[in-house]
Structures are given as C-alpha cells and as structure tokens.
CSV table of C-alpha atoms in Angstrom, one decimal:
chain,number,residue,atom,x,y,z
V,150,MET,CA,19.8,20.0,89.4
V,151,THR,CA,16.7,21.8,90.4
V,152,GLY,CA,16.4,25.5,91.2
V,153,THR,CA,15.5,27.0,94.5
V,154,GLY,CA,18.3,25.9,96.8
V,155,MET,CA,21.2,26.3,94.3
V,156,LEU,CA,19.7,29.4,92.8
V,157,SER,CA,19.9,31.7,95.8
V,158,ALA,CA,21.1,35.1,94.6
V,159,SER,CA,23.3,37.5,96.5
V,160,VAL,CA,21.4,38.5,99.7
V,161,LEU,CA,21.9,42.1,98.7
V,162,ALA,CA,20.1,41.9,95.4
V,163,ALA,CA,16.8,42.4,97.1
V,164,PRO,CA,15.7,43.6,100.5
V,165,PRO,CA,14.8,41.1,103.2
V,166,PRO,CA,11.2,40.1,102.4
V,167,PRO,CA,8.7,42.1,104.4
V,168,PRO,CA,6.3,40.4,106.7
V,169,LEU,CA,3.2,40.4,104.5
V,170,PRO,CA,0.3,39.5,106.9
V,171,VAL,CA,-2.2,36.8,106.2
V,172,LEU,CA,-5.4,38.7,105.6
V,173,ASP,CA,-8.4,36.4,106.1
V,174,ARG,CA,-10.4,39.4,107.2
V,175,PRO,CA,-9.7,43.2,107.0
V,176,LEU,CA,-7.4,44.6,109.7
V,177,ASP,CA,-8.7,47.4,111.9
V,178,ALA,CA,-7.1,50.8,111.4
V,179,GLU,CA,-4.7,50.2,114.3
V,180,ALA,CA,-3.6,46.8,113.1
V,181,LEU,CA,-3.2,48.0,109.6
V,182,ALA,CA,-0.8,50.8,110.8
V,183,GLU,CA,1.1,48.3,112.8
V,184,GLY,CA,1.4,45.9,109.9
V,185,LEU,CA,2.7,48.6,107.6
V,186,ARG,CA,5.2,49.8,110.3
V,187,SER,CA,6.5,46.2,110.6
V,188,PHE,CA,7.8,46.5,107.0
V,189,SER,CA,10.7,48.6,108.4
V,190,THR,CA,12.8,45.5,108.4
V,191,SER,CA,13.0,45.8,104.6
V,192,TYR,CA,13.9,49.5,104.7
V,193,TYR,CA,17.1,50.5,103.0
V,194,ALA,CA,18.5,51.8,106.3
V,195,ASN,CA,19.4,48.2,106.8
V,196,HIS,CA,21.5,47.9,103.6
V,197,PRO,CA,25.3,47.6,104.4
V,198,PHE,CA,26.0,50.8,102.5
V,199,HIS,CA,24.0,52.8,105.0
V,200,GLN,CA,25.6,51.0,107.9
V,201,LEU,CA,29.0,51.8,106.5
V,202,MET,CA,27.9,55.4,106.1
V,203,HIS,CA,26.7,55.8,109.7
V,204,GLU,CA,29.8,54.1,111.1
V,205,GLY,CA,32.0,56.6,109.2
V,206,ARG,CA,33.5,54.0,106.9
V,207,LEU,CA,32.6,55.4,103.5
V,208,THR,CA,35.3,57.2,101.5
V,209,PRO,CA,34.7,60.6,100.1
V,210,ARG,CA,34.4,59.0,96.6
V,211,GLN,CA,31.6,56.7,97.9
V,212,LEU,CA,29.8,59.6,99.6
V,213,GLN,CA,30.1,61.5,96.3
V,214,GLY,CA,28.8,58.6,94.3
V,215,TRP,CA,25.9,58.3,96.6
V,216,VAL,CA,25.0,62.0,96.7
V,217,ALA,CA,25.3,62.5,93.0
V,218,ASN,CA,23.1,59.4,92.2
V,219,ARG,CA,20.5,60.1,94.7
V,220,LEU,CA,19.7,63.4,93.2
V,221,ALA,CA,17.9,61.4,90.4
V,222,TYR,CA,15.5,60.2,93.1
V,223,GLN,CA,15.0,63.6,94.7
V,224,ARG,CA,14.1,65.0,91.3
V,225,ALA,CA,11.6,62.2,90.8
V,226,ILE,CA,9.7,63.0,94.0
V,227,PRO,CA,7.7,66.0,92.9
V,228,ARG,CA,6.9,64.2,89.6
V,229,LYS,CA,5.5,61.2,91.4
V,230,ASP,CA,3.5,63.4,93.8
V,231,ALA,CA,2.0,65.2,90.8
V,232,ALA,CA,1.2,61.8,89.3
V,233,ILE,CA,-0.7,61.0,92.5
V,234,ILE,CA,-2.6,64.3,92.4
V,235,SER,CA,-3.4,63.6,88.7
V,236,ASN,CA,-5.1,60.4,89.6
V,237,CYS,CA,-7.0,61.6,92.7
V,238,PRO,CA,-10.6,62.6,92.4
V,239,ASP,CA,-10.7,64.1,96.0
V,240,ALA,CA,-10.0,67.9,96.1
V,241,ASP,CA,-9.2,67.8,99.8
V,242,VAL,CA,-6.5,65.2,99.3
V,243,ARG,CA,-5.2,67.0,96.2
V,244,ARG,CA,-4.9,70.3,98.1
V,245,GLU,CA,-3.1,68.7,101.0
V,246,TRP,CA,-0.8,66.6,98.8
V,247,MET,CA,0.4,69.8,96.9
V,248,GLN,CA,2.6,70.6,99.9
V,249,ARG,CA,4.9,67.8,99.0
V,250,ILE,CA,5.6,69.3,95.6
V,251,VAL,CA,6.3,72.7,97.3
V,252,ASP,CA,8.6,71.1,99.8
V,253,HIS,CA,10.8,69.6,97.1
V,254,ASP,CA,10.6,72.3,94.4
V,255,GLY,CA,10.8,75.2,96.9
V,256,THR,CA,9.4,78.7,96.7
V,257,ARG,CA,12.5,80.8,96.5
V,258,PRO,CA,12.5,81.7,92.8
V,259,THR,CA,9.3,83.6,93.4
V,260,ASP,CA,9.7,84.5,97.1
V,261,PRO,CA,13.2,85.6,98.2
V,262,LYS,CA,12.3,84.6,101.8
V,263,GLY,CA,10.9,81.2,100.6
V,264,SER,CA,12.4,77.8,101.0
V,265,PRO,CA,15.1,76.6,98.5
V,266,GLY,CA,13.3,73.2,98.5
V,267,GLY,CA,14.5,69.7,99.0
V,268,ILE,CA,16.1,69.3,95.5
V,269,GLU,CA,18.2,72.4,95.9
V,270,MET,CA,19.2,71.4,99.5
V,271,TRP,CA,20.3,68.1,98.1
V,272,ILE,CA,22.4,69.8,95.4
V,273,ARG,CA,24.0,71.8,98.2
V,274,LEU,CA,24.7,68.7,100.1
V,275,GLY,CA,26.4,67.4,97.0
V,276,GLU,CA,28.6,70.5,96.7
V,277,ALA,CA,29.5,70.1,100.4
V,278,LEU,CA,30.6,66.5,99.7
V,279,GLY,CA,32.8,67.7,96.8
V,280,VAL,CA,30.6,67.2,93.7
V,281,PRO,CA,30.5,70.4,91.7
V,282,ARG,CA,26.9,71.8,91.2
V,283,GLU,CA,27.3,71.3,87.4
V,284,GLU,CA,28.1,67.6,87.8
V,285,MET,CA,25.1,67.2,90.1
V,286,GLU,CA,22.7,69.0,87.8
V,287,ASP,CA,23.7,67.4,84.5
V,288,GLU,CA,23.4,63.9,86.2
V,289,ARG,CA,26.6,62.7,84.5
V,290,HIS,CA,27.3,60.4,87.4
V,291,VAL,CA,23.8,58.9,87.6
V,292,LEU,CA,23.9,55.1,87.0
V,293,PRO,CA,21.4,53.4,84.8
V,294,GLY,CA,20.1,51.3,87.7
V,295,VAL,CA,19.4,54.3,89.8
V,296,ARG,CA,17.7,56.2,87.0
V,297,PHE,CA,15.5,53.1,86.2
V,298,ALA,CA,14.6,52.7,89.9
V,299,ALA,CA,13.6,56.4,90.2
V,300,GLU,CA,11.6,56.2,86.9
V,301,ALA,CA,9.9,53.0,88.0
V,302,TYR,CA,8.6,54.9,91.1
V,303,VAL,CA,7.2,57.7,88.9
V,304,THR,CA,5.6,55.1,86.6
V,305,PHE,CA,4.1,53.2,89.5
V,306,CYS,CA,2.4,56.4,90.7
V,307,LYS,CA,1.2,57.3,87.3
V,308,THR,CA,-0.3,53.9,86.6
V,309,LYS,CA,-1.6,52.6,89.9
V,310,PRO,CA,-4.7,53.8,91.8
V,311,TRP,CA,-3.9,56.9,93.8
V,312,ILE,CA,-4.4,55.2,97.2
V,313,GLU,CA,-1.8,52.6,96.3
V,314,ALA,CA,0.7,55.3,95.3
V,315,VAL,CA,-0.1,56.9,98.7
V,316,ALA,CA,0.6,53.6,100.4
V,317,SER,CA,4.0,53.4,98.6
V,318,SER,CA,4.9,56.8,100.1
V,319,LEU,CA,4.8,55.2,103.6
V,320,THR,CA,8.5,54.5,103.7
V,321,GLU,CA,8.3,58.0,105.2
V,322,LEU,CA,7.3,56.3,108.4
V,323,PHE,CA,10.9,55.0,108.6
V,324,ALA,CA,12.7,58.1,107.4
V,325,PRO,CA,13.0,60.1,110.6
V,326,ASP,CA,15.1,57.5,112.4
V,327,LEU,CA,17.4,57.4,109.3
V,328,MET,CA,17.7,61.2,109.3
V,329,ARG,CA,18.5,61.3,113.0
V,330,LYS,CA,21.3,58.8,112.5
V,331,ARG,CA,22.8,60.9,109.7
V,332,ILE,CA,22.5,64.1,111.6
V,333,ALA,CA,24.5,62.4,114.4
V,334,ALA,CA,27.0,60.5,112.2
V,335,PHE,CA,28.0,63.1,109.7
V,336,PRO,CA,29.6,65.7,112.1
V,337,GLU,CA,31.2,62.9,114.1
V,338,HIS,CA,32.7,60.9,111.2
V,339,TYR,CA,32.9,63.3,108.3
V,340,PRO,CA,34.0,66.6,110.0
V,341,TRP,CA,35.1,68.0,106.6
V,342,ILE,CA,31.4,68.4,105.6
V,343,ARG,CA,30.0,71.8,106.5
V,344,PRO,CA,27.1,71.4,109.0
V,345,GLU,CA,24.9,73.8,107.0
V,346,ALA,CA,25.0,71.1,104.3
V,347,LEU,CA,22.8,68.9,106.5
V,348,GLU,CA,19.8,71.2,106.0
V,349,TYR,CA,18.0,68.6,103.9
V,350,PHE,CA,18.1,66.0,106.6
V,351,GLN,CA,16.8,68.5,109.2
V,352,SER,CA,14.0,69.5,106.9
V,353,ARG,CA,12.9,65.9,106.5
V,354,LEU,CA,12.8,65.5,110.3
V,355,VAL,CA,9.8,67.8,110.2
V,356,GLN,CA,8.3,66.9,106.9
V,357,ALA,CA,8.4,63.1,107.0
V,358,PRO,CA,6.4,62.6,110.2
V,359,ARG,CA,3.8,65.1,109.0
V,360,ASP,CA,3.6,63.5,105.6
V,361,SER,CA,3.6,59.9,106.8
V,362,GLN,CA,0.8,60.6,109.2
V,363,GLN,CA,-1.2,62.1,106.3
V,364,GLY,CA,-0.5,59.1,104.1
V,365,LEU,CA,-1.3,56.6,106.9
V,366,ARG,CA,-4.6,58.3,107.7
V,367,LEU,CA,-5.6,58.1,104.0
V,368,VAL,CA,-4.7,54.4,103.7
V,369,GLN,CA,-6.6,53.7,106.9
V,370,GLN,CA,-9.6,55.5,105.5
V,371,HIS,CA,-9.6,54.0,102.1
V,372,CYS,CA,-8.2,50.5,102.5
V,373,THR,CA,-10.8,48.8,104.6
V,374,THR,CA,-11.2,45.5,102.6
V,375,VAL,CA,-8.9,42.5,102.4
V,376,GLU,CA,-8.1,43.3,98.8
V,377,SER,CA,-7.4,47.0,99.2
V,378,GLN,CA,-5.2,46.3,102.3
V,379,ARG,CA,-3.3,43.6,100.4
V,380,ARG,CA,-2.6,46.1,97.7
V,381,ALA,CA,-1.4,48.7,100.2
V,382,PHE,CA,1.1,46.2,101.7
V,383,GLU,CA,2.2,45.3,98.2
V,384,ALA,CA,2.6,49.0,97.2
V,385,LEU,CA,4.8,49.6,100.3
V,386,ALA,CA,6.8,46.4,99.4
V,387,PHE,CA,7.4,47.7,95.9
V,388,LYS,CA,8.7,51.0,97.2
V,389,LEU,CA,11.0,49.3,99.7
V,390,GLU,CA,12.4,47.2,96.9
V,391,MET,CA,12.9,50.3,94.8
V,392,LEU,CA,14.9,52.1,97.5
V,393,TRP,CA,16.9,49.0,98.2
V,394,LEU,CA,17.8,48.5,94.6
V,395,MET,CA,18.9,52.1,94.4
V,396,ILE,CA,21.3,51.9,97.3
V,397,ASP,CA,22.5,48.4,96.2
V,398,THR,CA,23.3,49.8,92.7
V,399,ILE,CA,25.4,52.6,94.3
V,400,HIS,CA,27.0,50.1,96.7
V,401,ASN,CA,28.1,47.9,93.8
V,402,ALA,CA,29.3,50.7,91.6
V,403,TYR,CA,31.4,52.5,94.2
V,404,ALA,CA,32.8,49.5,96.1
V,405,GLU,CA,36.3,50.2,97.3
S,215,MET,CA,38.0,67.1,96.1
S,216,THR,CA,36.1,67.5,92.9
S,217,GLY,CA,34.0,64.9,91.2
S,218,THR,CA,34.7,63.4,87.8
S,219,GLY,CA,38.1,61.8,88.3
S,220,MET,CA,37.5,60.3,91.7
S,221,LEU,CA,33.9,59.6,91.0
S,222,SER,CA,34.4,57.0,88.4
S,223,ALA,CA,32.0,54.1,89.1
S,224,SER,CA,32.6,50.5,88.4
S,225,VAL,CA,33.1,50.1,84.7
S,226,LEU,CA,30.4,47.4,84.7
S,227,ALA,CA,27.6,49.7,86.0
S,228,ALA,CA,26.9,51.0,82.5
S,229,PRO,CA,27.9,49.9,79.0
S,230,PRO,CA,30.8,51.6,77.2
S,231,PRO,CA,29.3,54.8,75.9
S,232,PRO,CA,28.1,54.4,72.3
S,233,PRO,CA,29.7,56.6,69.6
S,234,LEU,CA,26.9,59.2,69.3
S,235,PRO,CA,27.7,61.0,66.0
S,236,VAL,CA,27.9,64.8,65.8
S,237,LEU,CA,24.9,65.7,63.7
S,238,ASP,CA,25.3,69.1,62.1
S,239,ARG,CA,23.2,68.0,59.2
S,240,PRO,CA,21.0,64.9,58.7
S,241,LEU,CA,22.8,61.7,57.7
S,242,ASP,CA,21.7,59.9,54.5
S,243,ALA,CA,20.0,56.6,54.9
S,244,GLU,CA,23.2,54.6,54.5
S,245,ALA,CA,25.2,56.7,57.0
S,246,LEU,CA,22.3,56.5,59.5
S,247,ALA,CA,22.4,52.7,59.3
S,248,GLU,CA,26.1,52.6,59.7
S,249,GLY,CA,25.9,55.0,62.7
S,250,LEU,CA,23.3,52.8,64.4
S,251,ARG,CA,25.3,49.6,63.6
S,252,SER,CA,28.4,51.2,65.2
S,253,PHE,CA,26.6,51.2,68.6
S,254,SER,CA,27.4,47.4,68.7
S,255,THR,CA,30.3,48.3,71.0
S,256,SER,CA,27.8,49.0,73.7
S,257,TYR,CA,25.9,45.7,73.2
S,258,TYR,CA,25.6,43.4,76.2
S,259,ALA,CA,27.4,40.7,74.3
S,260,ASN,CA,30.5,42.6,75.5
S,261,HIS,CA,29.6,42.2,79.2
S,262,PRO,CA,31.9,39.8,81.1
S,263,PHE,CA,29.0,37.6,82.0
S,264,HIS,CA,28.4,36.8,78.4
S,265,GLN,CA,32.1,36.3,77.8
S,266,LEU,CA,32.2,33.8,80.6
S,267,MET,CA,29.1,32.1,79.2
S,268,HIS,CA,30.6,31.6,75.8
S,269,GLU,CA,33.9,30.4,77.2
S,270,GLY,CA,32.1,27.8,79.2
S,271,ARG,CA,33.1,29.3,82.5
S,272,LEU,CA,29.6,29.8,84.0
S,273,THR,CA,28.5,27.3,86.7
S,274,PRO,CA,25.0,25.6,86.4
S,275,ARG,CA,23.8,28.0,89.2
S,276,GLN,CA,24.9,31.1,87.2
S,277,LEU,CA,23.2,29.7,84.0
S,278,GLN,CA,20.1,29.0,86.0
S,279,GLY,CA,20.1,32.5,87.5
S,280,TRP,CA,20.5,33.9,84.0
S,281,VAL,CA,17.8,31.9,82.4
S,282,ALA,CA,15.2,32.4,85.2
S,283,ASN,CA,15.8,36.1,85.3
S,284,ARG,CA,15.8,36.7,81.6
S,285,LEU,CA,12.3,35.3,81.3
S,286,ALA,CA,11.0,38.6,82.7
S,287,TYR,CA,12.5,40.3,79.6
S,288,GLN,CA,11.1,37.7,77.2
S,289,ARG,CA,7.7,38.3,78.7
S,290,ALA,CA,8.0,42.0,78.3
S,291,ILE,CA,8.7,41.8,74.6
S,292,PRO,CA,5.1,41.2,73.3
S,293,ARG,CA,3.9,43.9,75.7
S,294,LYS,CA,6.4,46.5,74.4
S,295,ASP,CA,5.5,45.5,70.8
S,296,ALA,CA,1.8,46.0,71.5
S,297,ALA,CA,2.7,49.4,73.0
S,298,ILE,CA,4.4,50.4,69.7
S,299,ILE,CA,1.4,49.3,67.8
S,300,SER,CA,-0.9,51.2,70.1
S,301,ASN,CA,1.1,54.4,69.3
S,302,CYS,CA,1.4,53.9,65.6
S,303,PRO,CA,-1.1,55.6,63.2
S,304,ASP,CA,0.2,53.7,60.1
S,305,ALA,CA,-1.9,50.5,59.5
S,306,ASP,CA,0.8,49.0,57.3
S,307,VAL,CA,3.4,49.3,60.0
S,308,ARG,CA,0.9,48.0,62.6
S,309,ARG,CA,0.1,45.0,60.4
S,310,GLU,CA,3.7,44.1,59.9
S,311,TRP,CA,4.7,44.7,63.6
S,312,MET,CA,2.1,42.2,64.8
S,313,GLN,CA,4.3,39.3,63.7
S,314,ARG,CA,6.6,40.1,66.6
S,315,ILE,CA,3.8,39.5,69.1
S,316,VAL,CA,3.0,36.2,67.3
S,317,ASP,CA,6.6,35.2,67.4
S,318,HIS,CA,6.8,35.6,71.1
S,319,ASP,CA,3.4,34.4,72.2
S,320,GLY,CA,3.2,31.6,69.7
S,321,THR,CA,0.1,30.1,68.0
S,322,ARG,CA,0.1,26.6,69.4
S,323,PRO,CA,-2.8,27.0,71.9
S,324,THR,CA,-5.2,27.5,69.0
S,325,ASP,CA,-3.2,25.6,66.3
S,326,PRO,CA,-1.7,22.3,67.3
S,327,LYS,CA,0.8,22.6,64.4
S,328,GLY,CA,1.6,26.2,65.3
S,329,SER,CA,4.7,27.6,67.0
S,330,PRO,CA,5.1,27.4,70.8
S,331,GLY,CA,6.5,31.0,70.7
S,332,GLY,CA,9.6,32.6,72.1
S,333,ILE,CA,8.4,32.8,75.7
S,334,GLU,CA,7.6,29.0,75.8
S,335,MET,CA,10.9,28.2,74.1
S,336,TRP,CA,12.7,30.2,76.8
S,337,ILE,CA,10.8,28.3,79.5
S,338,ARG,CA,12.0,25.1,77.9
S,339,LEU,CA,15.5,26.4,77.9
S,340,GLY,CA,15.1,27.1,81.6
S,341,GLU,CA,13.9,23.5,82.2
S,342,ALA,CA,16.9,22.1,80.3
S,343,LEU,CA,19.2,24.2,82.5
S,344,GLY,CA,17.6,22.7,85.6
S,345,VAL,CA,15.0,25.3,86.6
S,346,PRO,CA,11.6,23.7,87.1
S,347,ARG,CA,8.9,25.2,84.9
S,348,GLU,CA,7.0,26.3,88.0
S,349,GLU,CA,10.0,28.3,89.2
S,350,MET,CA,10.4,29.9,85.8
S,351,GLU,CA,6.7,30.8,85.5
S,352,ASP,CA,6.1,32.3,88.9
S,353,GLU,CA,9.2,34.4,88.5
S,354,ARG,CA,10.4,33.7,92.1
S,355,HIS,CA,14.0,34.1,91.0
S,356,VAL,CA,13.5,37.4,89.1
S,357,LEU,CA,15.7,40.1,90.7
S,358,PRO,CA,14.2,43.6,91.3
S,359,GLY,CA,16.8,45.2,89.0
S,360,VAL,CA,15.9,42.9,86.2
S,361,ARG,CA,12.2,43.4,86.6
S,362,PHE,CA,12.7,47.2,86.7
S,363,ALA,CA,14.8,47.1,83.6
S,364,ALA,CA,12.2,45.1,81.7
S,365,GLU,CA,9.4,47.3,82.8
S,366,ALA,CA,11.5,50.4,81.9
S,367,TYR,CA,11.6,49.1,78.3
S,368,VAL,CA,7.8,48.6,78.2
S,369,THR,CA,7.3,52.1,79.7
S,370,PHE,CA,9.7,53.6,77.1
S,371,CYS,CA,7.6,52.0,74.3
S,372,LYS,CA,4.4,53.2,75.8
S,373,THR,CA,5.4,56.8,76.3
S,374,LYS,CA,7.8,57.6,73.5
S,375,PRO,CA,6.8,58.3,69.9
S,376,TRP,CA,6.4,55.0,68.1
S,377,ILE,CA,9.4,55.5,65.7
S,378,GLU,CA,11.7,56.0,68.7
S,379,ALA,CA,10.5,52.8,70.2
S,380,VAL,CA,11.2,51.2,66.8
S,381,ALA,CA,14.7,52.6,66.9
S,382,SER,CA,15.2,51.1,70.4
S,383,SER,CA,14.4,47.6,68.9
S,384,LEU,CA,17.5,47.8,66.7
S,385,THR,CA,19.6,45.9,69.1
S,386,GLU,CA,18.3,43.1,66.9
S,387,LEU,CA,21.0,44.2,64.5
S,388,PHE,CA,23.5,42.7,66.9
S,389,ALA,CA,21.5,39.7,68.0
S,390,PRO,CA,22.4,37.1,65.3
S,391,ASP,CA,26.1,37.2,66.2
S,392,LEU,CA,25.3,36.6,69.8
S,393,MET,CA,22.9,33.7,68.9
S,394,ARG,CA,25.6,32.1,66.7
S,395,LYS,CA,28.1,32.2,69.6
S,396,ARG,CA,25.6,30.6,71.9
S,397,ILE,CA,24.6,27.9,69.4
S,398,ALA,CA,28.3,27.0,69.1
S,399,ALA,CA,29.3,27.4,72.8
S,400,PHE,CA,26.5,25.6,74.5
S,401,PRO,CA,27.0,22.1,73.0
S,402,GLU,CA,30.8,22.4,73.3
S,403,HIS,CA,31.0,23.7,76.9
S,404,TYR,CA,27.7,22.6,78.5
S,405,PRO,CA,27.1,19.2,77.0
S,406,TRP,CA,24.6,18.4,79.7
S,407,ILE,CA,22.1,20.8,78.1
S,408,ARG,CA,19.8,19.0,75.6
S,409,PRO,CA,20.3,20.4,72.1
S,410,GLU,CA,16.6,20.8,71.5
S,411,ALA,CA,16.6,23.4,74.3
S,412,LEU,CA,18.5,25.7,72.0
S,413,GLU,CA,15.4,26.1,69.8
S,414,TYR,CA,15.0,29.7,71.0
S,415,PHE,CA,18.4,30.8,69.8
S,416,GLN,CA,17.8,29.1,66.4
S,417,SER,CA,14.4,30.9,66.0
S,418,ARG,CA,16.1,34.3,66.7
S,419,LEU,CA,18.7,33.5,64.0
S,420,VAL,CA,15.8,33.8,61.5
S,421,GLN,CA,13.6,36.4,63.2
S,422,ALA,CA,16.2,39.0,64.3
S,423,PRO,CA,17.6,39.7,60.8
S,424,ARG,CA,14.1,40.0,59.3
S,425,ASP,CA,12.9,42.2,62.2
S,426,SER,CA,16.0,44.4,62.3
S,427,GLN,CA,15.8,45.1,58.6
S,428,GLN,CA,12.1,46.1,59.0
S,429,GLY,CA,13.0,48.4,62.0
S,430,LEU,CA,16.0,49.9,60.2
S,431,ARG,CA,14.0,50.6,57.1
S,432,LEU,CA,11.3,52.4,59.2
S,433,VAL,CA,13.9,54.5,61.0
S,434,GLN,CA,15.6,55.4,57.7
S,435,GLN,CA,12.2,56.5,56.3
S,436,HIS,CA,11.0,58.4,59.3
S,437,CYS,CA,14.1,59.9,60.8
S,438,THR,CA,15.4,62.3,58.2
S,439,THR,CA,16.1,65.4,60.3
S,440,VAL,CA,18.9,66.1,62.7
S,441,GLU,CA,16.4,66.0,65.6
S,442,SER,CA,14.7,62.8,64.7
S,443,GLN,CA,18.0,61.0,64.0
S,444,ARG,CA,19.4,62.2,67.3
S,445,ARG,CA,16.4,60.7,69.0
S,446,ALA,CA,16.8,57.5,67.2
S,447,PHE,CA,20.4,57.2,68.4
S,448,GLU,CA,19.3,58.0,71.9
S,449,ALA,CA,16.6,55.4,71.8
S,450,LEU,CA,19.1,52.8,70.8
S,451,ALA,CA,21.5,54.0,73.5
S,452,PHE,CA,18.6,53.6,76.1
S,453,LYS,CA,17.9,50.1,75.0
S,454,LEU,CA,21.6,49.1,75.1
S,455,GLU,CA,21.8,50.5,78.6
S,456,MET,CA,18.7,48.5,79.6
S,457,LEU,CA,20.1,45.2,78.3
S,458,TRP,CA,23.5,45.9,79.9
S,459,LEU,CA,21.9,46.7,83.3
S,460,MET,CA,19.9,43.5,83.1
S,461,ILE,CA,23.0,41.3,82.5
S,462,ASP,CA,25.1,43.2,85.1
S,463,THR,CA,22.4,42.7,87.7
S,464,ILE,CA,22.5,39.0,87.0
S,465,HIS,CA,26.3,39.0,87.0
S,466,ASN,CA,26.4,40.7,90.5
S,467,ALA,CA,23.7,38.6,92.0
S,468,TYR,CA,25.1,35.2,91.0
S,469,ALA,CA,28.8,35.9,91.3
S,470,GLU,CA,30.7,32.8,92.3
C-alpha cells in the first residue's frame, strides 16, 4: 500500500496544475508574458461552479451563497493592494497602484458624483440576487474556507516581496473573458436579476485590462532572472489556487 | 427571496457555533475555564470524518489522505509557538512555552537518546499507514485548503496579542479524549497498522493536559476584563473553526 496512485484526492480540491516552464535561462519579456498567460488553464473560470453559473444551472440559493461569500474577497482587495504599496520602494509604482484601492473603495462618500466603488457594487449585486444588504455586510454567510482564502491572499501580499505580490495579481489577465461570459449569461439565464446589478462586471471589463497591463509590465521589468521569473510564476500559481479554493468551498457548501 | 433561511450552507462547512457567553461582567477564573471548556461541542472530534475513523469505517486511502495532509498542521505548530514567544514580553512565559517547540521538533539530532519529536512521530504514523516518507515530507498530497488553514493559524499567532494566541491553543483541553479514542480504535479496527506507530497519540496524552493547564492558567491570569475574555473566547472559536475546516477539506477530498 503506497501513496501516490491510491491517494489521488478529488480533482476539484485543487486547480489543474499550471504549466510551470522549465527555466534554464531567463525568458525574454514576450515569452514571460506568454508563459504567464498560459496559466489560464488553472483559472477558476474552469471550475464546474462557474460552468453551471454560465449555463444558467445555478439555483437562486447557490447564486446567493456565491455572492454573499465572495464579498469577503472583494473586501480583501484594497487591503492586499495597500500591502503591496506598503512594501514598494518605488514612488511611481505606488502612485499608480493607488488607483486600485480607489476603484474598490470608491469616492462617493466625499464626492457625490464619484464612483460607488467595487465593494459597494458587489453589495448591490448581492441585493439584486436576494441577499439583504445587512446579511451581505455582516458577513454572516461567509464560510471559514472563503475567509481563510481571502486572508491568505492579504498575508501573501504583506509578507512577500512587492513584485511577487504584483505577479499574483495577474489573474486579471484572465478576468475580462469571465466578465464577458457573465454579462452575457446573467440576462439570458437569470432574467429576474436587474441589469443595473451587473455594474460590477462592466466596471471590471475596463479596469482589469488596464490593471493587468500595468502588472505585466512591472513583472517584465523586474523579473529578468531565472530566480525572479520562477517566483513570479509561483506567485501566480498561488493566486490561482486561492481563487480555486474559494469557488470550490462555495461549490461544496451550496451543492443542491 | 431573502437570505438566511434559503441560504443555509452545508452543515459541514463550519463547526456547530460554540456557546459564546453573554459577558455583561467579567467571569471569575472558574467560570471562565468552564465557559472555554464548553466550546468542546465545536471541536473537530465531532466531524463525521473522525466519527468514521473511530468506528473503523475509513478506507486505507482515506486514512492516508488524512495523515499526509495533517502533517502540514503538525509542521505549523512549532512555528506558531515561536510566533507566540516572539510577541510575549514575559520571560517566564517564554521560557515555559519553549517546551512546546522542543516537543514538536524533538531533540534527537543533537542527542541520540532524545525524543524524535511530534513531527517525526507523525511522519512515522504516515509510513505505518502506507504513505512513503518522501511523499509525507515533500507535502505533495497536501490540499490547498489544509495548507491555507495551517498558515492561517500561524498568521493568527503572529499578528494577534500573545494571550489571544495562547487562548487559541486551548483546543488542547479537548485533545486527550480524542487521543484516547484513537488509541482504542486503531488496534481494534485497523489491525494492519503497527502499534508503535501510535507513539504520537501516546505522547499527546501526556503533553496536551500539561500544556492546556498552562494555557488555561495564563488566560485566567491575563483575561480578567469583559473585553479580554471576549477575545479569548473568539480566539478559541477561530481555532476550532480552523481545525474543523482542515478535517472537512480532507473529508471532501477523499470521499469514497
């Protein structure tokens, strides 16, 4: 009785392993970008829960469980971005990275014409899916596994070199496709959801490409050795694992 | 369509909520101890995976998945104990707390008559269950959810006041019962496991009562206000949640 064969766990407990390249010499900027993009096969868009979502096969309860839980992740984002800024010695990078915090926390409280911000948009999506604002905000539905995953991401960004935390943000390379699928699928399959509620997905269609280009450029500039490139790939693999764990936890908890 | 009722998640996604007492005034030392002990209803001994284990209903594959994954937790323990020491200004506490690191890391490498330590004993248990040492040590079987849970515990002990981290260790109050169940169940239900492999459980029968008395005494001494007692209860609740998440992740991943 020896391990490996018998010991295979559920295929959903972790994402498909990403194609970590063999790095016997540093990749050029183009090949590095291509290598990072090739990790899309481990993106949580490929998890069955998202496939069911986009095929219109989730129940209102499952959508509600998803939206209420994912708020914990939305709320972690500005904190992880602040952690990156706190570790970064380059004022130009810090200044540019600030926009991400603004995008999530919004500007409306001080500017009536400002943006409500990604977190508030997410709460509104929750309301449109039938979860009262109070139940979103007090996080009563947030599962331990989801909370731990979101906090693991903040801790990663606090404790790793800033450029590795930047590399971990590159799942944004894969986000626009996922947003486009949702924007198409929701009105078609879940017509009871008000279209205005999809504002968050629309906002990410603009922000994610801009942000991922910024992140990719920084990784290309700063990761020019075998060791630093290996760490960039590993950081992205960590983030993909975190997102996958989050959706798998939701999938298990709200299975019908 | 409003939340709570419909939104109930799988009952296994989180432990049964512990009985957080209403604290309108500080509890005396005795009542505080009793209150903390009453959290045993949320201990992961109550998770179905452990019940199956003690009834002899786990397959070798499930036992192997469990033992290989739980090593990640065993390895986190000396790191979380060092984090507690790193935050503690009291030399007497630090000196006493060191024993926990020694218990897990062992003394044999420098003293041939010393103890192999809890981590090494756990690896031997893994070998006895059929997981080769190499597969234990390289953590190839460790699931993301288990790794995140173990790391969340280390992060908790790094970032919270030392006395809250001490309170989180009080799941040791509940450990001896669980160890006794295992020591009885393994030879009866899994006779193919060498009895020497159960050395880890035997060692915890001695260490856990000593350690939990030490931890309880510190919490009684230092948590004498409503606020500090509330934090002690919350710290223990966090730890119970972490242990539960770990076993539930294993349960899901190796379901037969």
